[in-house]
CSV table of C-alpha atoms and ligand atoms in Angstrom, one decimal:
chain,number,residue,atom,x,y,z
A,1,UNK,CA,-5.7,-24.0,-5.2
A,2,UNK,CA,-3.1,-24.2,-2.5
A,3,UNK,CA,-2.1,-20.5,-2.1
A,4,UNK,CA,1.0,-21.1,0.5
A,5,UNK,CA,2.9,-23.0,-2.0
A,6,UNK,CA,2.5,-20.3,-5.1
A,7,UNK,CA,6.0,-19.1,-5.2
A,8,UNK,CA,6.6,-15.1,-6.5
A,9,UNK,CA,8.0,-15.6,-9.9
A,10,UNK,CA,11.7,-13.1,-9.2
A,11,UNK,CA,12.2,-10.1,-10.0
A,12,UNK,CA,8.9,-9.2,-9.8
A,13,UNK,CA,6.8,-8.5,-13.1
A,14,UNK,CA,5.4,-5.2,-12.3
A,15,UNK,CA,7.0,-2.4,-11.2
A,16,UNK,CA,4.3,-0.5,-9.6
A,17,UNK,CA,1.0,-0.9,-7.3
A,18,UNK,CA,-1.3,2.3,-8.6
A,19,UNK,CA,-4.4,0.0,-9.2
A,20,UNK,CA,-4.8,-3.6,-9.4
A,21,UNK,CA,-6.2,-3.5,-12.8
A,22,UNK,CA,-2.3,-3.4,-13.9
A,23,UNK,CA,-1.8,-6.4,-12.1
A,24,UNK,CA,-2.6,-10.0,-13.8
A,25,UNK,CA,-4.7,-12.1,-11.1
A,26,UNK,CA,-1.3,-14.2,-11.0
A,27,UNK,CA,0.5,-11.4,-9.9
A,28,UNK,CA,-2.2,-10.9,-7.7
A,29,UNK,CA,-1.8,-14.4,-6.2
A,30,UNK,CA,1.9,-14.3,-6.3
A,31,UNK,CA,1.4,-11.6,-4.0
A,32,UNK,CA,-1.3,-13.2,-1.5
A,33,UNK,CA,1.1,-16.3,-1.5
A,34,UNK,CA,3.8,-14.4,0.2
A,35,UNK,CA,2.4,-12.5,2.5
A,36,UNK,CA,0.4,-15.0,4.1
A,37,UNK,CA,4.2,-16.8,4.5
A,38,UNK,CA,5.6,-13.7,5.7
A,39,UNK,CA,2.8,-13.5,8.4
A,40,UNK,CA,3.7,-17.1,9.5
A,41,UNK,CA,7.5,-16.2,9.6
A,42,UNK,CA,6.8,-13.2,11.2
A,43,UNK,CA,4.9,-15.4,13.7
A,44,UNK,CA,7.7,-18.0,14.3
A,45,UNK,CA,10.0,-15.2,15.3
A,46,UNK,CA,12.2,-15.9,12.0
A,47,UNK,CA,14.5,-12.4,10.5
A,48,UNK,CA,13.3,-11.0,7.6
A,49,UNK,CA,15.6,-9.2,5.5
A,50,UNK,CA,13.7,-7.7,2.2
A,51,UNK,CA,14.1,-4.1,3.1
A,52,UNK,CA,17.7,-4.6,4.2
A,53,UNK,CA,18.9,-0.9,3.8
A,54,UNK,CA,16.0,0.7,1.9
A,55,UNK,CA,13.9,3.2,2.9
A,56,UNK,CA,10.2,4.1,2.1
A,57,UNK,CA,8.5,7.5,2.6
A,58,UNK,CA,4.7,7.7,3.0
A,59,UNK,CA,2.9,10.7,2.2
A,60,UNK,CA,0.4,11.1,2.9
A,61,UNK,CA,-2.5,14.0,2.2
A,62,UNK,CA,-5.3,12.5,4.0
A,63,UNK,CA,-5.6,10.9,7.4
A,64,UNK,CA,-4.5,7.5,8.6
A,65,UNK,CA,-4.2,4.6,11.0
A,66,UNK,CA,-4.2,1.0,10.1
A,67,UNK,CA,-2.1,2.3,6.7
A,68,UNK,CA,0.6,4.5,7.9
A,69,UNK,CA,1.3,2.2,11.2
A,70,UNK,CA,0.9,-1.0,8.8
A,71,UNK,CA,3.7,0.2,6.2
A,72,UNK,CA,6.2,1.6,8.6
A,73,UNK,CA,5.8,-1.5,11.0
A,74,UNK,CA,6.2,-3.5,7.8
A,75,UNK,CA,9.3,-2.0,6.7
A,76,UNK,CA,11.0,-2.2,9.9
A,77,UNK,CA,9.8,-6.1,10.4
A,78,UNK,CA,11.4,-6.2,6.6
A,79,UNK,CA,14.5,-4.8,7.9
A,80,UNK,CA,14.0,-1.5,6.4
A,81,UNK,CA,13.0,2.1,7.3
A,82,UNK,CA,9.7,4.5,6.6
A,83,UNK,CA,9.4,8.0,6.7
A,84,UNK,CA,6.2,9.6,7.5
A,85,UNK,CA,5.7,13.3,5.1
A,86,UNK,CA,2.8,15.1,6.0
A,87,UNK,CA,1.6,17.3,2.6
A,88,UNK,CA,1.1,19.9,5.4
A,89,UNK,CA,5.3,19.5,6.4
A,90,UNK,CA,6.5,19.1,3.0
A,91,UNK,CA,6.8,21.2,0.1
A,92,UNK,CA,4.4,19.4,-2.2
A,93,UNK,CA,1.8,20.6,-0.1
A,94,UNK,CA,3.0,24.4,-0.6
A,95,UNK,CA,2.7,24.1,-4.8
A,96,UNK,CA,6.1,21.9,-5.7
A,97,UNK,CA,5.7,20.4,-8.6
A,98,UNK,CA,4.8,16.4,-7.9
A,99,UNK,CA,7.4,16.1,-11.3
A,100,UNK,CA,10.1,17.9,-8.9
A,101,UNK,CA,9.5,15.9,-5.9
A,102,UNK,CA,9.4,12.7,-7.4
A,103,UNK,CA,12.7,13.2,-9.4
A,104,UNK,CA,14.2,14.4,-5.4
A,105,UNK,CA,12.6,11.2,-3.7
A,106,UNK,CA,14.2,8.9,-6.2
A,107,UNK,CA,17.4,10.0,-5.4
A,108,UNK,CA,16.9,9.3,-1.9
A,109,UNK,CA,14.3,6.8,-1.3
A,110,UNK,CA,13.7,3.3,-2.4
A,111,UNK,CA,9.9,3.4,-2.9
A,112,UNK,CA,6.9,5.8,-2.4
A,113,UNK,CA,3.6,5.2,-0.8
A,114,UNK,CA,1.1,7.6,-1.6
A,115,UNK,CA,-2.5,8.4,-0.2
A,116,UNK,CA,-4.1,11.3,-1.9
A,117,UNK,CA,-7.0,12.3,-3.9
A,118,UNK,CA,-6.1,12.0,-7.3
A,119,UNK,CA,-5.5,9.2,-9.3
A,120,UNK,CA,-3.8,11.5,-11.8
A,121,UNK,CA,-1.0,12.3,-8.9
A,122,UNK,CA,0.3,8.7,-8.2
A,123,UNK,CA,0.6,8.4,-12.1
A,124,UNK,CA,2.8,11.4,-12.0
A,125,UNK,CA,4.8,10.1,-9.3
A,126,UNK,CA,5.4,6.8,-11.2
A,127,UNK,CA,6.2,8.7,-14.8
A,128,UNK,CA,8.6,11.5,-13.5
A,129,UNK,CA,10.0,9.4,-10.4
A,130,UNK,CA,12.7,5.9,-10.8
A,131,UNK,CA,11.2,4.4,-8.1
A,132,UNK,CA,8.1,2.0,-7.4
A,133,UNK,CA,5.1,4.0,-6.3
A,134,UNK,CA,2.5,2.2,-4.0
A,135,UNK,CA,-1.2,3.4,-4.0
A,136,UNK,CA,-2.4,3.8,-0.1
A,137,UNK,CA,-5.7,4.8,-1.1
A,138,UNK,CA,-7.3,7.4,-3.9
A,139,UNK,CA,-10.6,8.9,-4.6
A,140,UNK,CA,-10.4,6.2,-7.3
A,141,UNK,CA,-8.8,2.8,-5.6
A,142,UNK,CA,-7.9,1.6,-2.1
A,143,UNK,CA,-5.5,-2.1,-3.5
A,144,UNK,CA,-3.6,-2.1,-1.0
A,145,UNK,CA,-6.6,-3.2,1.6
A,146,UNK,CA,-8.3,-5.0,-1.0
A,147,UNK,CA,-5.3,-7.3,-0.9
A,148,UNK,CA,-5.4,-7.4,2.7
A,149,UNK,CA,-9.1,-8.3,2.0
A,150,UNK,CA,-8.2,-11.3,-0.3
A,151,UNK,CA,-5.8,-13.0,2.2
A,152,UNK,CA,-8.5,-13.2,4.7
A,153,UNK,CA,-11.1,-14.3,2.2
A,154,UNK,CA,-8.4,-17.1,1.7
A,155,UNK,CA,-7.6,-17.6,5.4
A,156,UNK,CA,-11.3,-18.1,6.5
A,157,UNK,CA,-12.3,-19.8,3.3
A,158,UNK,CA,-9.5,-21.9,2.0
A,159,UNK,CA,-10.3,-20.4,-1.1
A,160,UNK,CA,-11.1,-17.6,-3.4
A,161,UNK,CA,-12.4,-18.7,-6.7
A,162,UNK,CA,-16.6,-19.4,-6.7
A,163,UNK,CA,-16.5,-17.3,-3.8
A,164,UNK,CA,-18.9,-14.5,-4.2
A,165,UNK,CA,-18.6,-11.0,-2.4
A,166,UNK,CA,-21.7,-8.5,-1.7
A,167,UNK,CA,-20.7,-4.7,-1.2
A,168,UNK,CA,-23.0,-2.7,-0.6
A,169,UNK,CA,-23.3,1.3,-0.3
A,170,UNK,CA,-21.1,4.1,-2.1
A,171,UNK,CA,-19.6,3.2,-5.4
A,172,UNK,CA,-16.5,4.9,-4.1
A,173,UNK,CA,-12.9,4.3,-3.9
A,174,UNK,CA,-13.3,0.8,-1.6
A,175,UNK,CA,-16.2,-0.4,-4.2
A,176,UNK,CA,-13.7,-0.4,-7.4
A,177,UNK,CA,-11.1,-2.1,-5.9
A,178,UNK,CA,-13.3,-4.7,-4.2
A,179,UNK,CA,-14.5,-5.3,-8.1
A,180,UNK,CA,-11.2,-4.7,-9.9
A,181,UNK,CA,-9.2,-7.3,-7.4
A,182,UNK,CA,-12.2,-10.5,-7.1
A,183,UNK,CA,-13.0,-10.1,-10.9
A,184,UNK,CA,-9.4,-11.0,-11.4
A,185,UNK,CA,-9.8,-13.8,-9.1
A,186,UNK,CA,-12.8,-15.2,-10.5
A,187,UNK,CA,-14.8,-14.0,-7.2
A,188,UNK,CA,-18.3,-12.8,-7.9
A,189,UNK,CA,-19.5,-9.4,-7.0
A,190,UNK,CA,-22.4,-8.1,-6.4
A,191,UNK,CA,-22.8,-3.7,-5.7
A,192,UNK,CA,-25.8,-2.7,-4.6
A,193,UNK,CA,-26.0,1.4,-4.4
A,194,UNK,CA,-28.7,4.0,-5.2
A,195,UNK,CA,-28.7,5.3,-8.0
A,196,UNK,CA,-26.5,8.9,-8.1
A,197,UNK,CA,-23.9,6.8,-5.8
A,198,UNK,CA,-23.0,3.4,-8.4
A,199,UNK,CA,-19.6,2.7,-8.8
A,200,UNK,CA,-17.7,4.7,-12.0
A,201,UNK,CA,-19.0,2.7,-15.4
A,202,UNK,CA,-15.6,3.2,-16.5
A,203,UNK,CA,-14.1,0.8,-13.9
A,204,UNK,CA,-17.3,-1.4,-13.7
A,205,UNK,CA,-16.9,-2.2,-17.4
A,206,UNK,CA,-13.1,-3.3,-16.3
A,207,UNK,CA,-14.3,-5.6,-13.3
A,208,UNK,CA,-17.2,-7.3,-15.9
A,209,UNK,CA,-14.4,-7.4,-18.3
A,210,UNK,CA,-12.3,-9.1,-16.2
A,211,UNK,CA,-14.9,-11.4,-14.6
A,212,UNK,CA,-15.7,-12.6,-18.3
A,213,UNK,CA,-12.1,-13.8,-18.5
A,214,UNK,CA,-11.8,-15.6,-15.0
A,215,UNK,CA,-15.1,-16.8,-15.0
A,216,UNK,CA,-17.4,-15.1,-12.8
A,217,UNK,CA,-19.4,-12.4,-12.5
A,218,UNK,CA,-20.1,-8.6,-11.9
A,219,UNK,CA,-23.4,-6.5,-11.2
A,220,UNK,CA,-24.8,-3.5,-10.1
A,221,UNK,CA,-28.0,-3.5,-8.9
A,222,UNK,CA,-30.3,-0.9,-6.3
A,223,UNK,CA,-31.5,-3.8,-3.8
A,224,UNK,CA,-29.1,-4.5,-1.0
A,225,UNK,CA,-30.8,-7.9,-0.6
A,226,UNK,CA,-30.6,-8.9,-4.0
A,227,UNK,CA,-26.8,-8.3,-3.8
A,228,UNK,CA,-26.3,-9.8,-0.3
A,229,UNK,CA,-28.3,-13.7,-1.4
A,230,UNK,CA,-26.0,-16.5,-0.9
A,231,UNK,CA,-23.1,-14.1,-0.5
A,232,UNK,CA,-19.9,-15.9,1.3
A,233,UNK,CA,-18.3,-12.1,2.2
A,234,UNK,CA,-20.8,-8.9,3.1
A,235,UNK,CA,-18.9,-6.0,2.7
A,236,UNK,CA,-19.8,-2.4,3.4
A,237,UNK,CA,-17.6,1.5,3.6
A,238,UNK,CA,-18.3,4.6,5.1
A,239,UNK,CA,-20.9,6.9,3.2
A,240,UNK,CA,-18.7,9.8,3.0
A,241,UNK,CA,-15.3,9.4,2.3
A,242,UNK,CA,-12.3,11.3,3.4
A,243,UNK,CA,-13.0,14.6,1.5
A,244,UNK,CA,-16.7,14.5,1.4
A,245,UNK,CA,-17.4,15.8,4.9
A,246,UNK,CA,-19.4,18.7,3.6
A,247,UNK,CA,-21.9,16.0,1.6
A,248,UNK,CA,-22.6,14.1,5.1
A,249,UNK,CA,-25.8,15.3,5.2
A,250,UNK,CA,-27.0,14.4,1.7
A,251,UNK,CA,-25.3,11.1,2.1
A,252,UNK,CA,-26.9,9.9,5.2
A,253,UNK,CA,-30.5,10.6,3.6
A,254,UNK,CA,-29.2,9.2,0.2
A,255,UNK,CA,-28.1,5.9,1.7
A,256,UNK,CA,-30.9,5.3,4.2
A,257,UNK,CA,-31.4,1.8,3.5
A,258,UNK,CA,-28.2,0.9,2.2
A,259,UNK,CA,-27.0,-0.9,5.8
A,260,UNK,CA,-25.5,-4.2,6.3
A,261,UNK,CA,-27.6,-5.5,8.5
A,262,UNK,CA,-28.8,-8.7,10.4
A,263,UNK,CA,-31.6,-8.8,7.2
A,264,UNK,CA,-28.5,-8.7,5.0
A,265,UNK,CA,-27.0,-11.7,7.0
A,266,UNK,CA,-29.6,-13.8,6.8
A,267,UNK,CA,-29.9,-13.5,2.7
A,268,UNK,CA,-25.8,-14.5,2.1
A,269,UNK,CA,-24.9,-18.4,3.1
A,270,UNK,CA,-25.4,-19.4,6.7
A,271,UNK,CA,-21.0,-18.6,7.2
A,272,UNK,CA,-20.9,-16.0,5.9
A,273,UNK,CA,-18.5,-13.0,7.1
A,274,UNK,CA,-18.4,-9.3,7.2
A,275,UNK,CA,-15.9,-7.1,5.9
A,276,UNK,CA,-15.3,-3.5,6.3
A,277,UNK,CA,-12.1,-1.5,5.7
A,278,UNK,CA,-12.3,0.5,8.2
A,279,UNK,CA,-13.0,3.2,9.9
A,280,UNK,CA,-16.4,2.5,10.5
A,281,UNK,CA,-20.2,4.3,11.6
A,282,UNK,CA,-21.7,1.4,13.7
A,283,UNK,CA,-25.4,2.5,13.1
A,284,UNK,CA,-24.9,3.9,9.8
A,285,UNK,CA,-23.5,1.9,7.3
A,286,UNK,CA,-23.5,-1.7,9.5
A,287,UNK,CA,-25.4,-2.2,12.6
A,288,UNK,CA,-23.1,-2.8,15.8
A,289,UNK,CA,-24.7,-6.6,16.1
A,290,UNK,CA,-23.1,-7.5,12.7
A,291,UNK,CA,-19.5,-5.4,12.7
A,292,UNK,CA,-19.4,-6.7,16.2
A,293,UNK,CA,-20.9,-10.4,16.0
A,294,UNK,CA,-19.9,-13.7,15.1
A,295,UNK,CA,-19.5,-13.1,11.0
A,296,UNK,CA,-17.2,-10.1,11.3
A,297,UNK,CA,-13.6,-10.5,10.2
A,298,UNK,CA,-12.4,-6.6,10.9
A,299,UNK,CA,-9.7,-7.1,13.0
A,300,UNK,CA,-8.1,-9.9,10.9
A,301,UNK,CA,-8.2,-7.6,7.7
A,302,UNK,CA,-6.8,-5.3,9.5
A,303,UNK,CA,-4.0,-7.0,10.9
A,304,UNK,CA,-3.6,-8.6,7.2
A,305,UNK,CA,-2.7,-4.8,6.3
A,306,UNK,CA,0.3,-5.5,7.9
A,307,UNK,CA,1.8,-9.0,5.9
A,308,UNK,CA,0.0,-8.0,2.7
A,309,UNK,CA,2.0,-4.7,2.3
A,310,UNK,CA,5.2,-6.3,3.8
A,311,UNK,CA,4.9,-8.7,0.3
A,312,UNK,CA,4.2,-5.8,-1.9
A,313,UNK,CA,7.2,-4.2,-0.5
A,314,UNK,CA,8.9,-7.0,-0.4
A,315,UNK,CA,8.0,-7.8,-4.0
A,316,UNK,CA,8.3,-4.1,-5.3
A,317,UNK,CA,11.8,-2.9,-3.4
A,318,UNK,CA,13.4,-5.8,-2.1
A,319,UNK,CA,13.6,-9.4,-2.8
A,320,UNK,CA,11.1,-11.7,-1.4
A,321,UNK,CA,12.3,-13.4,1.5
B,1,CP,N1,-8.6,1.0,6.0
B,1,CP,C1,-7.7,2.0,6.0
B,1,CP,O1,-7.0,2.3,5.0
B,1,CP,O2,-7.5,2.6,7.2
B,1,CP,P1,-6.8,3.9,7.5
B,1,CP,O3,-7.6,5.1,6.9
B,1,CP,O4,-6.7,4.0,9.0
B,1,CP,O5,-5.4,3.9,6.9
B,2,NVA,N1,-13.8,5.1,1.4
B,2,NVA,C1,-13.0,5.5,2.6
B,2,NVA,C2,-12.0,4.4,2.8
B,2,NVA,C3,-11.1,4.7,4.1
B,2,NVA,C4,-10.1,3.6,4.3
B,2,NVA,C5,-12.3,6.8,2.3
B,2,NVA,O1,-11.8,7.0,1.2
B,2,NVA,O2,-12.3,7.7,3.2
């Protein structure tokens, strides 16, 4: 399917981006459609007016680099402004209630981007606040770079269905995503994690449910290489996320074996490429010969950060442009 000419049905059907199970895989692609002509506008140099007058704030609880500088860049290339709220400036972080400070926000703000630890928080956000609420990453779901992820897939494959995507390592936040998003996409996945580290079985029964319906497919295995055969995208996270610094130890033992390496290249298809969110541990989870070789796509996911937000906000707080 041609995805430049899939025009964003206006206004927008959702409301909110907490996880991309609540979005239908036309939403999805409604999405990925936009931004990748936003990124081509931005390229030509033309205006873009979405975020005329609105203003995002970002909080964030946990560190940041490609998703704080990607959505205040965005809104500011959209016209608009972002605010960046440290929990360890604001109140929240000192015991506000997240009912109080969504119900303040709303009043001020135009939209609120979120990365924190709990799932349950961003929900909060959404039910007490008026405004949309945009996950930038959970312990649960990253879908904010799993849509950046999908607009390369598209840009270095000309397509997404019958594509089929091998993550391998932690089940974590990065690992749900990857299988909520493709599964609505009709992208295979294949996990491959050991065992004590597989990816929650309540969202893993969503992805299969979901592949069911689109017509592909979802596993979980233990072998890496198993996963990796004929794989179009290899795909790999750090072993301890933000927050589980005090487990590194245990981790690096647990997920000996569980590196994309040039092995792992050599079992998907011959052009394959490599993914990885990023930040990475060259020598832990991926070897520096794949992250930094010929397959690896890093720096165009990355950069993808940038027009893949600008179309959520676009799509979310503005109109599309
Ligand atoms: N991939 C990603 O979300 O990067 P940051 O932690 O730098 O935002
Ligand atoms: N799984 C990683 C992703 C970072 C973008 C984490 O949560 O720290």
């Amino acid at each position: 399917m041609d995805l430049w000419h899939y025009e964003a049905k206006l206004p927008f059907s959702q409301k909110h981006l907490l996880t991309l199970q609540d979005w239908s895989g036309d939403e999805i692609l409604q999405c990925l459609s936009l931004a990748l002509r936003l990124k081509d506008m931005q390229k030509r140099g033309e205006k873009q007016t979405a975020l005329a007058g609105k203003t995002l704030a970002m909080i964030f609880a946990k560190s940041s680099t490609r998703t704080r500088v990607s959505f205040e860049v965005g809104a500011t290339q959209l016209g608009g402004t972002a605010l960046f709220l440290s929990t360890s400036d604001i109140q929240l972080g000192r015991g506000e209630p997240i009912s109080d400070t969504a119900q303040v926000l709303s009043r001020m703000v135009d939209g609120i981007m979120i990365r924190t630890f709990k799932q349950s928080d961003l929900e909060a956000l959404a039910k007490y606040g008026s405004i949309p609420i945009i996950n930038g990453l959970t312990d649960e779901f990253h879908p904010c770079q799993v849509l950046a992820d999908l607009m390369t897939l598209y840009e270095k494959k000309g397509k997404l269905k019958g594509c089929k995507l091998a993550f391998v390592g932690d089940g974590n936040n990065m690992a749900h995503s990857l299988m909520i998003g493709c599964s609505k996409l009709g992208i295979d996945v294949a996990v491959a994690s050991p065992d004590g580290y597989k990816p929650n079985p309540t969202y893993t029964a969503w992805a299969v449910a979901n592949a069911a319906a689109h017509g592909s497919r979802v596993t979980v295995c233990t072998d890496p290489l198993e996963a990796c055969r004929d794989a179009d995208v290899l795909y790999t996270d750090v072993w301890a996320s933000m927050g589980q610094e005090g487990e590194a130890n245990v981790r690096l033992k647990a997920f000996e074996g569980y590196q994309i390496n040039e092995t792992c290249v050599d079992a998907a298809k011959p052009d394959c490429v490599f993914m990885h969110c990023l930040p990475a541990h060259r020598g832990e989870e991926v070897t520096a010969g794949v992250i930094d070789g010929p397959h690896s796509v890093i720096f165009d996911e990355a950069e993808n950060r940038l027009h893949a937000q600008k179309a959520v906000m676009a799509l979310l707080m503005g109109g599309a442009q």
